[in-house]
CSV table of C-alpha atoms in Angstrom, one decimal:
chain,number,residue,atom,x,y,z
K,446,MET,CA,-104.9,145.7,174.8
K,447,ASP,CA,-105.2,143.6,178.2
K,448,PHE,CA,-106.6,140.0,178.1
K,449,GLY,CA,-109.0,138.1,180.6
K,450,VAL,CA,-110.6,134.7,181.2
K,451,VAL,CA,-114.5,134.4,182.4
K,452,LEU,CA,-114.7,131.2,184.1
K,453,GLN,CA,-117.6,129.3,186.1
K,454,THR,CA,-117.1,128.3,189.7
K,455,ASN,CA,-118.2,125.1,189.1
K,456,PRO,CA,-116.8,122.4,191.8
K,457,PRO,CA,-114.2,121.1,192.0
K,458,ALA,CA,-112.9,125.0,193.0
K,459,SER,CA,-109.3,123.2,192.4
K,460,ARG,CA,-110.2,123.2,188.6
K,461,VAL,CA,-111.1,126.9,188.9
K,462,ILE,CA,-107.6,127.7,190.5
K,463,GLN,CA,-105.8,125.7,188.3
K,464,LEU,CA,-107.5,127.4,185.3
K,465,ALA,CA,-107.0,130.9,186.8
K,466,LYS,CA,-103.0,129.8,187.2
K,467,LEU,CA,-102.7,128.6,183.7
K,468,ALA,CA,-104.3,131.5,182.3
K,469,GLU,CA,-101.4,133.9,184.1
K,470,ALA,CA,-99.3,131.7,182.5
K,471,HIS,CA,-100.2,132.4,179.0
K,472,GLY,CA,-100.3,136.1,179.6
K,473,PHE,CA,-103.7,137.1,180.7
K,474,SER,CA,-103.8,139.8,183.1
K,475,HIS,CA,-107.6,139.1,184.4
K,476,VAL,CA,-109.5,136.3,185.9
K,477,TRP,CA,-113.1,137.2,186.1
K,478,THR,CA,-115.9,134.8,187.4
K,479,PHE,CA,-119.6,134.5,187.0
K,480,ASP,CA,-121.4,135.6,190.2
K,481,SER,CA,-124.7,133.6,190.7
K,482,HIS,CA,-124.5,132.2,194.6
K,483,LEU,CA,-127.1,129.5,194.0
K,484,LEU,CA,-125.7,128.2,190.6
K,485,TRP,CA,-122.2,127.8,191.2
K,486,GLU,CA,-119.7,128.1,194.3
K,487,GLU,CA,-119.2,131.3,195.9
K,488,PRO,CA,-116.6,133.3,193.9
K,489,TYR,CA,-115.0,135.3,196.5
K,490,VAL,CA,-113.8,132.5,198.7
K,491,ILE,CA,-112.5,131.4,195.4
K,492,TYR,CA,-110.7,134.7,194.5
K,493,SER,CA,-108.6,134.6,197.6
K,494,ALA,CA,-107.5,131.2,196.6
K,495,ILE,CA,-106.5,132.4,193.2
K,496,LEU,CA,-104.6,135.4,194.4
K,497,ALA,CA,-102.7,133.2,196.9
K,498,GLU,CA,-101.7,131.1,194.0
K,499,THR,CA,-100.8,133.9,191.4
K,500,ARG,CA,-98.8,136.7,191.2
K,501,LYS,CA,-100.0,139.2,188.7
K,502,VAL,CA,-103.5,138.6,187.7
K,503,THR,CA,-106.2,140.7,188.8
K,504,VAL,CA,-109.8,138.9,189.9
K,505,GLY,CA,-113.4,140.2,189.7
K,506,PRO,CA,-116.9,139.3,189.3
K,507,PHE,CA,-118.3,139.1,185.6
K,508,VAL,CA,-120.8,140.7,187.4
K,509,THR,CA,-122.3,140.8,190.4
K,510,ASN,CA,-125.2,143.0,191.3
K,511,PRO,CA,-126.8,145.4,194.2
K,512,ALA,CA,-129.6,143.0,194.9
K,513,THR,CA,-128.5,139.8,196.2
K,514,ARG,CA,-125.3,141.1,198.1
K,515,ASP,CA,-124.9,144.3,200.6
K,516,TRP,CA,-123.2,147.2,199.2
K,517,THR,CA,-121.2,147.3,202.2
K,518,VAL,CA,-120.4,143.6,202.5
K,519,THR,CA,-119.1,143.9,198.9
K,520,ALA,CA,-117.0,146.8,199.4
K,521,SER,CA,-115.3,145.0,202.6
K,522,VAL,CA,-114.5,141.5,200.5
K,523,PHE,CA,-112.5,143.5,198.1
K,524,ALA,CA,-110.9,145.9,200.6
K,525,THR,CA,-109.9,142.9,202.4
K,526,LEU,CA,-108.5,141.2,199.2
K,527,ASN,CA,-106.8,144.0,198.8
K,528,GLU,CA,-105.1,143.9,202.0
K,529,MET,CA,-104.3,140.3,201.8
K,530,TYR,CA,-102.7,140.3,198.4
K,531,GLY,CA,-102.2,143.8,197.0
K,532,ASN,CA,-104.5,145.8,194.9
K,533,ARG,CA,-105.7,142.9,192.5
K,534,THR,CA,-109.2,143.1,192.7
K,535,ILE,CA,-111.8,144.7,190.2
K,536,CYS,CA,-115.9,144.5,190.6
K,537,GLY,CA,-117.5,144.3,187.4
K,538,ILE,CA,-121.4,145.1,188.4
K,539,GLY,CA,-124.8,145.2,186.8
K,540,ARG,CA,-128.5,145.2,187.5
K,541,GLY,CA,-128.6,141.6,187.9
K,542,ASP,CA,-129.5,138.8,185.8
K,543,SER,CA,-129.1,135.0,187.1
K,544,ALA,CA,-128.4,135.8,190.7
K,545,VAL,CA,-131.9,137.5,191.0
K,546,ARG,CA,-133.9,135.8,188.4
K,547,VAL,CA,-133.4,132.4,189.8
K,548,THR,CA,-134.9,133.5,193.0
K,549,ASN,CA,-138.0,135.1,191.2
K,550,GLY,CA,-136.4,138.4,192.1
K,551,LYS,CA,-136.0,141.5,190.0
K,552,PRO,CA,-133.1,143.2,188.6
K,553,SER,CA,-132.0,146.2,190.6
K,554,THR,CA,-133.1,149.9,189.3
K,555,LEU,CA,-130.5,152.0,187.6
K,556,LYS,CA,-130.9,154.3,190.8
K,557,GLU,CA,-129.9,151.6,192.9
K,558,LEU,CA,-127.2,150.6,190.6
K,559,ARG,CA,-125.7,154.0,190.3
K,560,GLU,CA,-125.9,154.3,194.4
K,561,SER,CA,-124.1,151.2,194.7
K,562,ILE,CA,-121.5,152.0,192.3
K,563,HIS,CA,-120.6,155.0,194.6
K,564,VAL,CA,-120.8,153.3,198.0
K,565,ILE,CA,-118.9,150.4,196.9
K,566,ARG,CA,-116.4,152.0,195.4
K,567,GLU,CA,-115.6,154.9,197.9
K,568,LEU,CA,-115.3,152.3,200.8
K,569,ALA,CA,-113.2,149.9,198.6
K,570,ASN,CA,-110.8,152.6,198.0
K,571,SER,CA,-110.3,153.4,201.9
K,572,ARG,CA,-113.1,156.7,201.7
K,573,ALA,CA,-115.7,157.6,203.8
K,574,VAL,CA,-119.2,157.7,202.0
K,575,GLU,CA,-122.6,158.5,203.4
K,576,TYR,CA,-124.9,155.5,203.2
K,577,ASN,CA,-128.5,155.0,204.7
K,578,GLY,CA,-127.9,158.5,207.0
K,579,ALA,CA,-124.8,157.5,208.2
K,580,THR,CA,-121.1,158.5,207.7
K,581,LEU,CA,-119.1,154.8,207.0
K,582,GLN,CA,-115.6,154.0,206.2
K,583,PHE,CA,-113.7,150.6,206.9
K,584,PRO,CA,-111.1,152.0,210.0
K,585,TRP,CA,-108.7,149.3,208.9
K,586,SER,CA,-108.6,149.9,205.2
K,587,THR,CA,-105.8,152.1,204.1
K,588,GLY,CA,-104.3,152.1,200.7
K,589,SER,CA,-107.1,149.7,198.9
K,590,GLU,CA,-107.8,150.9,195.0
K,591,LEU,CA,-110.9,149.5,193.4
K,592,ASP,CA,-112.2,150.3,189.9
K,593,VAL,CA,-115.9,149.4,189.5
K,594,TRP,CA,-116.7,148.4,185.8
K,595,VAL,CA,-120.8,148.4,184.4
K,596,ALA,CA,-122.1,145.5,182.0
K,597,ALA,CA,-124.5,147.4,180.2
K,598,TYR,CA,-126.9,147.1,176.9
K,599,GLY,CA,-129.6,149.5,176.9
K,600,PRO,CA,-129.6,153.2,176.1
K,601,LEU,CA,-130.3,154.4,179.9
K,602,ALA,CA,-127.9,151.6,181.3
K,603,LEU,CA,-125.2,153.0,178.7
K,604,LYS,CA,-125.8,156.6,179.5
K,605,LEU,CA,-125.1,155.9,183.6
K,606,THR,CA,-121.9,153.7,182.4
K,607,GLY,CA,-120.5,156.9,180.4
K,608,GLU,CA,-121.4,159.3,183.8
K,609,VAL,CA,-120.0,157.1,186.8
K,610,ALA,CA,-118.1,154.0,185.6
K,611,ASP,CA,-114.3,153.3,185.6
K,612,GLY,CA,-114.9,150.8,182.8
K,613,PHE,CA,-117.7,149.4,180.6
K,614,ILE,CA,-118.2,145.8,180.1
K,615,LEU,CA,-119.7,144.7,176.7
K,616,GLN,CA,-120.8,141.1,176.6
K,617,LEU,CA,-120.7,140.2,173.2
K,618,ALA,CA,-118.1,140.7,170.5
K,619,ASP,CA,-120.5,142.1,167.3
K,620,LEU,CA,-118.3,144.8,165.6
K,621,ASP,CA,-121.4,146.8,164.8
K,622,ILE,CA,-123.0,146.6,168.1
K,623,ALA,CA,-119.9,147.3,170.0
K,624,ALA,CA,-119.4,150.3,167.9
K,625,TRP,CA,-122.6,151.9,168.9
K,626,MET,CA,-122.4,150.9,172.4
K,627,ILE,CA,-118.7,152.3,173.1
K,628,GLN,CA,-119.6,155.5,171.2
K,629,THR,CA,-123.0,156.0,173.5
K,630,VAL,CA,-120.9,155.4,176.5
K,631,LYS,CA,-118.0,158.0,175.3
K,632,ASP,CA,-120.8,160.6,174.0
K,633,ALA,CA,-122.6,160.0,177.7
K,634,ALA,CA,-119.0,160.6,179.4
K,635,ALA,CA,-118.2,163.8,177.3
K,636,ALA,CA,-121.7,165.4,178.3
K,637,ALA,CA,-121.0,164.4,182.2
K,638,GLY,CA,-117.7,166.5,181.9
K,639,ARG,CA,-115.6,163.3,181.9
K,640,ASP,CA,-112.9,162.3,179.8
K,641,PRO,CA,-114.2,159.6,177.3
K,642,GLU,CA,-110.6,158.1,176.9
K,643,SER,CA,-110.5,157.7,180.9
K,644,ILE,CA,-112.8,154.7,180.6
K,645,ALA,CA,-112.0,151.1,180.0
K,646,PHE,CA,-114.1,149.5,177.3
K,647,CYS,CA,-113.7,145.4,177.8
K,648,VAL,CA,-115.5,143.1,175.5
K,649,ALA,CA,-116.5,139.6,176.3
K,650,ALA,CA,-117.5,136.8,174.5
K,651,PRO,CA,-116.8,133.2,173.9
K,652,VAL,CA,-113.5,132.2,172.4
K,653,TYR,CA,-112.7,129.0,170.6
K,654,ILE,CA,-109.5,128.1,168.9
K,655,GLY,CA,-110.4,125.5,166.3
K,656,ASP,CA,-111.4,125.0,162.5
K,657,ASP,CA,-114.6,122.6,162.8
K,658,TRP,CA,-117.3,125.7,162.8
K,659,GLU,CA,-120.1,123.4,163.4
K,660,HIS,CA,-118.6,122.0,166.7
K,661,MET,CA,-117.3,125.3,167.8
K,662,ARG,CA,-120.7,127.0,167.2
K,663,ASP,CA,-122.7,124.5,169.2
K,664,GLN,CA,-120.0,125.0,172.2
K,665,CYS,CA,-120.9,128.7,172.2
K,666,ARG,CA,-124.7,128.9,171.6
K,667,TRP,CA,-125.5,129.3,174.8
K,668,PHE,CA,-123.9,132.8,174.6
K,669,GLY,CA,-127.0,134.1,172.5
K,670,GLY,CA,-129.1,133.2,174.7
K,671,MET,CA,-127.7,134.5,177.6
K,672,VAL,CA,-127.6,137.7,175.7
K,673,GLY,CA,-131.1,137.3,174.7
K,674,ASN,CA,-132.4,137.6,178.4
K,675,HIS,CA,-130.9,141.1,178.5
K,676,VAL,CA,-132.2,141.9,174.7
K,677,ALA,CA,-135.4,141.0,175.7
K,678,ASP,CA,-135.9,143.3,178.7
K,679,ILE,CA,-134.8,146.3,176.3
K,680,VAL,CA,-137.1,145.2,173.6
K,681,ALA,CA,-139.7,145.5,176.1
K,682,LYS,CA,-138.9,148.7,177.3
K,683,TYR,CA,-137.9,150.6,174.2
K,684,GLY,CA,-139.4,148.4,170.9
K,685,THR,CA,-137.7,146.8,168.2
K,686,ASP,CA,-137.2,150.4,166.5
K,687,GLY,CA,-135.2,153.3,166.9
K,688,ALA,CA,-133.0,153.2,170.0
K,689,VAL,CA,-131.5,149.9,169.9
K,690,PRO,CA,-129.3,148.5,166.8
K,691,GLN,CA,-131.8,145.8,164.8
K,692,ALA,CA,-128.7,143.6,164.4
K,693,LEU,CA,-129.5,143.1,168.8
K,694,THR,CA,-133.0,142.7,168.5
K,695,ASP,CA,-133.9,140.8,165.1
K,696,TYR,CA,-132.8,137.2,166.2
K,697,ILE,CA,-134.9,136.9,170.0
K,698,ALA,CA,-138.1,136.8,168.0
K,699,GLY,CA,-137.6,133.0,168.1
K,700,ARG,CA,-137.2,133.1,171.9
K,701,THR,CA,-139.7,131.2,173.9
K,702,GLY,CA,-138.1,130.9,177.5
K,703,TYR,CA,-134.9,130.1,179.4
K,704,ASP,CA,-133.7,127.6,181.9
K,705,TYR,CA,-131.5,129.2,184.5
K,706,ASN,CA,-130.2,125.6,185.4
K,707,SER,CA,-128.4,125.8,182.3
K,708,HIS,CA,-126.8,129.3,182.3
K,709,GLY,CA,-123.8,129.7,180.6
K,710,LYS,CA,-123.4,126.2,179.7
K,711,SER,CA,-122.2,124.6,176.5
K,712,HIS,CA,-125.1,121.5,176.5
K,713,ASN,CA,-127.9,124.4,177.2
K,714,ASP,CA,-130.6,122.5,175.2
K,715,HIS,CA,-133.4,125.7,174.6
K,716,VAL,CA,-131.3,128.2,172.4
K,717,ASP,CA,-131.8,126.8,169.4
K,718,PHE,CA,-133.1,130.0,168.7
K,719,VAL,CA,-129.8,131.5,168.1
K,720,PRO,CA,-128.3,131.3,164.5
K,721,ASP,CA,-125.5,130.4,163.5
K,722,GLU,CA,-125.0,134.0,162.1
K,723,ILE,CA,-125.5,135.5,165.5
K,724,VAL,CA,-122.9,132.8,167.0
K,725,ASP,CA,-120.4,134.1,164.8
K,726,ARG,CA,-121.2,137.5,165.1
K,727,PHE,CA,-121.5,137.8,168.9
K,728,CYS,CA,-118.2,135.0,169.8
K,729,VAL,CA,-114.6,134.9,168.6
K,730,LEU,CA,-114.4,131.7,166.7
K,731,GLY,CA,-111.7,130.1,164.3
K,732,THR,CA,-107.9,129.7,163.5
K,733,ALA,CA,-105.5,131.7,165.9
K,734,GLU,CA,-105.4,134.3,162.7
K,735,GLU,CA,-109.1,134.7,162.5
K,736,HIS,CA,-109.3,135.6,166.0
K,737,ILE,CA,-106.2,138.3,165.5
K,738,ALA,CA,-108.1,139.7,163.0
K,739,LYS,CA,-111.6,140.3,164.8
K,740,LEU,CA,-109.5,141.5,168.1
K,741,GLU,CA,-107.9,144.0,165.8
K,742,ALA,CA,-111.2,145.3,164.8
K,743,LEU,CA,-112.4,145.7,168.2
K,744,ARG,CA,-109.1,147.3,169.6
K,745,ALA,CA,-109.6,150.0,166.5
K,746,LEU,CA,-113.2,150.8,168.1
K,747,GLY,CA,-111.4,151.7,171.5
K,748,VAL,CA,-111.3,148.2,173.2
K,749,THR,CA,-109.1,148.3,175.9
K,750,GLN,CA,-109.7,144.6,177.0
K,751,PHE,CA,-110.9,141.7,175.7
K,752,ALA,CA,-112.3,138.8,177.9
K,753,GLY,CA,-112.9,135.3,176.6
K,754,TYR,CA,-115.4,132.8,178.0
K,755,LEU,CA,-114.3,129.4,178.4
K,756,GLN,CA,-117.8,127.7,178.6
K,757,HIS,CA,-116.8,125.1,176.0
K,758,ASP,CA,-114.5,121.5,175.7
K,759,ASN,CA,-111.4,123.4,174.3
K,760,LYS,CA,-110.1,125.6,177.6
K,761,GLU,CA,-106.7,124.3,177.8
K,762,GLU,CA,-105.5,124.7,174.0
K,763,THR,CA,-107.4,128.2,173.4
K,764,LEU,CA,-105.6,129.5,176.3
K,765,ARG,CA,-102.3,128.0,175.0
K,766,VAL,CA,-102.7,129.3,171.3
K,767,TYR,CA,-103.7,132.7,172.6
K,768,GLY,CA,-100.7,132.6,174.9
K,769,GLU,CA,-98.4,131.8,172.1
K,770,THR,CA,-100.1,133.3,169.1
K,771,VAL,CA,-102.8,135.5,169.8
K,772,ILE,CA,-101.5,137.8,172.6
K,773,PRO,CA,-98.1,138.5,171.2
K,774,ALA,CA,-99.5,139.4,167.8
K,775,LEU,CA,-101.3,142.0,169.0
K,776,ARG,CA,-98.7,143.1,171.2
K,777,GLU,CA,-96.2,143.1,168.6
K,778,LYS,CA,-98.4,145.2,166.4
K,779,VAL,CA,-99.0,147.8,169.3
K,780,THR,CA,-95.1,148.1,169.7
K,781,ALA,CA,-94.4,148.4,165.9
K,782,LYS,CA,-96.8,151.3,165.6
K,783,SER,CA,-95.6,153.0,168.9
């Protein structure tokens, strides 16, 4: 299992770069960031600085979307970063949440998402692609490599992921929901003639090392509110029975609204509807031993990367314990079994 961190590009950018360097020092392989150009600083500029000051980590958005950024420009950014720093970029993409909703826009359609994945991946892998009736290729790009991972929750988005994505991003760490979604993606891949095991499976959730459960929950309750935005869309489309696990839909019954100015922030003041049980199920909290146990359970479901959100007041200590205890423990157990 690989390990990533998910950061917000809040100013100063130097702080984001510092955390990225610390993550690499503690054995994390990926540094992801939110991508909402109005709510936070421009991530692609910061990626260049992170790559310049690190040696190994892969960087990318968690996640971008086809609506607020031209697909060819997105591909050009990745291909340029790869030329400058080696192939150390990755593209997480979804239909769009905060980046589009804060401007009163709408998430992209699944058709647009599918087409954007193809265009971005082909161009950023130094290949030609048909786009708007023209054949396009970067004449300056050779040898660039980019995987495109798709963030999804709903049945149709999960089906698309299995059909075309290099990886699947699931933004919650509930074991039952993860099992259902991973299997749904694998089934779709098999039905499309793909090898399901060729797909990367990334679970992402707030990660907090500590023993004060009330405080940890309060610091991470924002995540249930963020996930609730996506779940509300799914419930509106599919209802509460049948297509989506009940565990994913029950908790949003008390949801009344959402303020994107507090998106992804530990002091979010409108997520009281998220119960402690959901915080515990969706996040990874507690002692190092409790983290290891949950991550082992996720790995058994087929998860190949865990990415921890660090939007709380214990960033450095959580990174330290992961680097010294959690990551080595999981790697040692893999070695022992092999």
